[in-house]
């Protein structure tokens, strides 16, 4: 079973990964004091498939639609299936990026041991794994990170980003 799971994840089988995540107990509800399974809605499954198949993806949605959970789930798949990749989560406030990273951490805690990449650094605003993948949180409010190789960028609330900073971000 463990070997089959590893093979399916490495083969980039997104449908298998979606089923795997839905079967895994990985979300803690502090109000009920229990861990429960994620039940993804159809549009969340579509988002995961689009993340997997498209190079660029822009999501416009209302609040409380589970988009941050969907992106955190895909980040987990990205970390499990790749090596030496740099992920950057940018928002107008660093705390917003950190909250997004914390959702990822909840899912990581619940992964079976045989799937977890080893952790070299586990901080409030970053995680470094032994497979070479790194997740960093930053803000675009004052400075745009320059000189940092980014393989996967999550830009939260880009409406707060000024036009000139968008050009600076993508020109680096």
CSV table of N, CA, C and O in Angstrom, one decimal, residues 78-121:
chain,number,residue,atom,x,y,z
A,78,UNK,N,3.1,19.3,-4.4
A,78,UNK,CA,4.2,19.9,-5.0
A,78,UNK,C,5.5,19.5,-4.3
A,78,UNK,O,6.5,19.1,-4.9
A,79,UNK,N,5.5,19.6,-3.0
A,79,UNK,CA,6.6,19.3,-2.2
A,79,UNK,C,6.9,17.8,-2.2
A,79,UNK,O,8.1,17.4,-2.3
A,80,UNK,N,5.9,17.0,-2.2
A,80,UNK,CA,6.1,15.5,-2.3
A,80,UNK,C,6.6,15.0,-3.6
A,80,UNK,O,7.3,14.0,-3.7
A,81,UNK,N,6.3,15.7,-4.7
A,81,UNK,CA,6.6,15.2,-6.0
A,81,UNK,C,7.8,15.9,-6.7
A,81,UNK,O,8.2,15.6,-7.8
A,82,UNK,N,8.4,16.8,-6.0
A,82,UNK,CA,9.6,17.6,-6.6
A,82,UNK,C,10.7,17.6,-5.6
A,82,UNK,O,10.6,17.4,-4.4
A,83,UNK,N,11.9,18.0,-6.2
A,83,UNK,CA,13.1,18.2,-5.3
A,83,UNK,C,13.7,19.6,-5.8
A,83,UNK,O,13.5,20.0,-6.9
A,84,UNK,N,14.3,20.2,-4.8
A,84,UNK,CA,15.0,21.5,-5.1
A,84,UNK,C,14.1,22.5,-5.7
A,84,UNK,O,14.5,23.2,-6.7
A,85,UNK,N,13.0,22.7,-5.1
A,85,UNK,CA,12.0,23.8,-5.6
A,85,UNK,C,11.8,24.8,-4.5
A,85,UNK,O,11.8,24.5,-3.3
A,86,UNK,N,11.7,26.1,-5.0
A,86,UNK,CA,11.5,27.2,-4.1
A,86,UNK,C,10.1,27.7,-4.2
A,86,UNK,O,9.7,28.1,-5.4
A,87,UNK,N,9.4,27.8,-3.1
A,87,UNK,CA,8.0,28.3,-3.2
A,87,UNK,C,8.0,29.6,-2.4
A,87,UNK,O,8.5,29.6,-1.3
A,88,UNK,N,7.3,30.6,-2.9
A,88,UNK,CA,7.2,31.9,-2.2
A,88,UNK,C,5.7,32.2,-2.1
A,88,UNK,O,5.0,32.2,-3.1
A,89,UNK,N,5.3,32.5,-0.9
A,89,UNK,CA,3.9,33.0,-0.6
A,89,UNK,C,4.0,34.5,-0.3
A,89,UNK,O,4.6,34.9,0.7
A,90,UNK,N,3.5,35.3,-1.1
A,90,UNK,CA,3.5,36.8,-1.0
A,90,UNK,C,2.1,37.3,-0.7
A,90,UNK,O,1.1,36.9,-1.3
A,91,UNK,N,2.0,38.3,0.2
A,91,UNK,CA,0.8,39.0,0.5
A,91,UNK,C,1.1,40.4,1.0
A,91,UNK,O,2.3,40.7,1.1
A,92,UNK,N,0.1,41.2,1.2
A,92,UNK,CA,0.3,42.5,1.6
A,92,UNK,C,0.8,42.6,3.1
A,92,UNK,O,1.5,43.5,3.5
A,93,UNK,N,0.4,41.6,3.9
A,93,UNK,CA,0.9,41.5,5.3
A,93,UNK,C,1.5,40.2,5.4
A,93,UNK,O,1.0,39.1,5.0
A,94,UNK,N,2.6,40.1,6.1
A,94,UNK,CA,3.3,38.9,6.3
A,94,UNK,C,2.5,37.9,7.1
A,94,UNK,O,2.5,36.7,6.9
A,95,UNK,N,1.6,38.4,8.0
A,95,UNK,CA,0.8,37.5,8.8
A,95,UNK,C,-0.2,36.7,7.9
A,95,UNK,O,-0.5,35.5,8.2
A,96,UNK,N,-0.6,37.3,6.9
A,96,UNK,CA,-1.5,36.6,5.9
A,96,UNK,C,-0.8,35.4,5.3
A,96,UNK,O,-1.4,34.3,5.2
A,97,UNK,N,0.4,35.7,4.9
A,97,UNK,CA,1.2,34.6,4.3
A,97,UNK,C,1.5,33.5,5.3
A,97,UNK,O,1.4,32.3,5.0
A,98,UNK,N,1.8,33.9,6.5
A,98,UNK,CA,2.1,32.9,7.6
A,98,UNK,C,0.8,32.0,7.9
A,98,UNK,O,0.9,30.8,8.1
A,99,UNK,N,-0.4,32.7,7.9
A,99,UNK,CA,-1.6,31.9,8.1
A,99,UNK,C,-1.8,30.9,7.0
A,99,UNK,O,-2.2,29.7,7.3
A,100,UNK,N,-1.4,31.2,5.8
A,100,UNK,CA,-1.5,30.3,4.7
A,100,UNK,C,-0.5,29.1,4.9
A,100,UNK,O,-0.9,28.0,4.6
A,101,UNK,N,0.7,29.5,5.3
A,101,UNK,CA,1.7,28.4,5.6
A,101,UNK,C,1.2,27.5,6.7
A,101,UNK,O,1.5,26.3,6.7
A,102,UNK,N,0.5,28.1,7.7
A,102,UNK,CA,0.1,27.3,8.9
A,102,UNK,C,-1.0,26.2,8.4
A,102,UNK,O,-1.0,25.1,9.0
A,103,UNK,N,-1.8,26.5,7.4
A,103,UNK,CA,-2.7,25.5,6.9
A,103,UNK,C,-1.9,24.4,6.2
A,103,UNK,O,-2.3,23.2,6.4
A,104,UNK,N,-0.8,24.7,5.6
A,104,UNK,CA,0.1,23.7,5.0
A,104,UNK,C,0.6,22.8,6.1
A,104,UNK,O,0.7,21.6,6.0
A,105,UNK,N,1.1,23.5,7.2
A,105,UNK,CA,1.7,22.7,8.3
A,105,UNK,C,0.7,21.7,8.9
A,105,UNK,O,1.0,20.6,9.3
A,106,UNK,N,-0.6,22.1,9.0
A,106,UNK,CA,-1.6,21.2,9.5
A,106,UNK,C,-1.7,19.9,8.7
A,106,UNK,O,-1.8,18.8,9.2
A,107,UNK,N,-1.7,20.1,7.4
A,107,UNK,CA,-1.7,19.0,6.5
A,107,UNK,C,-0.5,18.1,6.6
A,107,UNK,O,-0.5,16.9,6.6
A,108,UNK,N,0.7,18.8,6.7
A,108,UNK,CA,1.9,18.1,6.9
A,108,UNK,C,1.9,17.2,8.1
A,108,UNK,O,2.4,16.0,8.1
A,109,UNK,N,1.4,17.7,9.2
A,109,UNK,CA,1.4,17.0,10.5
A,109,UNK,C,0.6,15.7,10.3
A,109,UNK,O,0.9,14.7,10.9
A,110,UNK,N,-0.4,15.7,9.5
A,110,UNK,CA,-1.3,14.5,9.3
A,110,UNK,C,-0.8,13.5,8.3
A,110,UNK,O,-1.4,12.5,8.2
A,111,UNK,N,0.2,13.9,7.5
A,111,UNK,CA,0.7,12.9,6.5
A,111,UNK,C,1.2,11.7,7.2
A,111,UNK,O,1.8,11.7,8.3
A,112,UNK,N,1.1,10.5,6.5
A,112,UNK,CA,1.7,9.3,7.1
A,112,UNK,C,3.2,9.5,7.1
A,112,UNK,O,3.8,10.2,6.2
A,113,UNK,N,3.9,8.9,8.0
A,113,UNK,CA,5.3,9.1,8.2
A,113,UNK,C,6.1,8.8,7.0
A,113,UNK,O,7.1,9.5,6.6
A,114,UNK,N,5.8,7.7,6.2
A,114,UNK,CA,6.5,7.3,5.1
A,114,UNK,C,6.5,8.3,3.9
A,114,UNK,O,7.3,8.3,3.0
A,115,UNK,N,5.5,9.3,4.0
A,115,UNK,CA,5.4,10.3,2.9
A,115,UNK,C,6.1,11.6,3.3
A,115,UNK,O,6.5,12.3,2.4
A,116,UNK,N,6.3,11.8,4.6
A,116,UNK,CA,6.8,13.1,5.0
A,116,UNK,C,8.3,13.3,4.6
A,116,UNK,O,9.2,12.5,5.0
A,117,UNK,N,8.6,14.4,3.9
A,117,UNK,CA,10.0,14.7,3.7
A,117,UNK,C,10.5,15.2,5.0
A,117,UNK,O,9.8,15.9,5.8
A,118,UNK,N,11.8,15.0,5.3
A,118,UNK,CA,12.4,15.5,6.5
A,118,UNK,C,12.5,17.0,6.5
A,118,UNK,O,12.6,17.6,5.5
A,119,UNK,N,12.4,17.5,7.7
A,119,UNK,CA,12.4,19.0,7.9
A,119,UNK,C,13.7,19.4,8.4
A,119,UNK,O,14.2,18.9,9.4
A,120,UNK,N,14.4,20.4,7.7
A,120,UNK,CA,15.6,20.9,8.2
A,120,UNK,C,15.5,22.2,9.0
A,120,UNK,O,16.2,22.5,9.9
A,121,UNK,N,14.4,23.0,8.6
A,121,UNK,CA,14.1,24.2,9.4
A,121,UNK,C,12.6,24.4,9.3
A,121,UNK,O,12.0,24.2,8.3
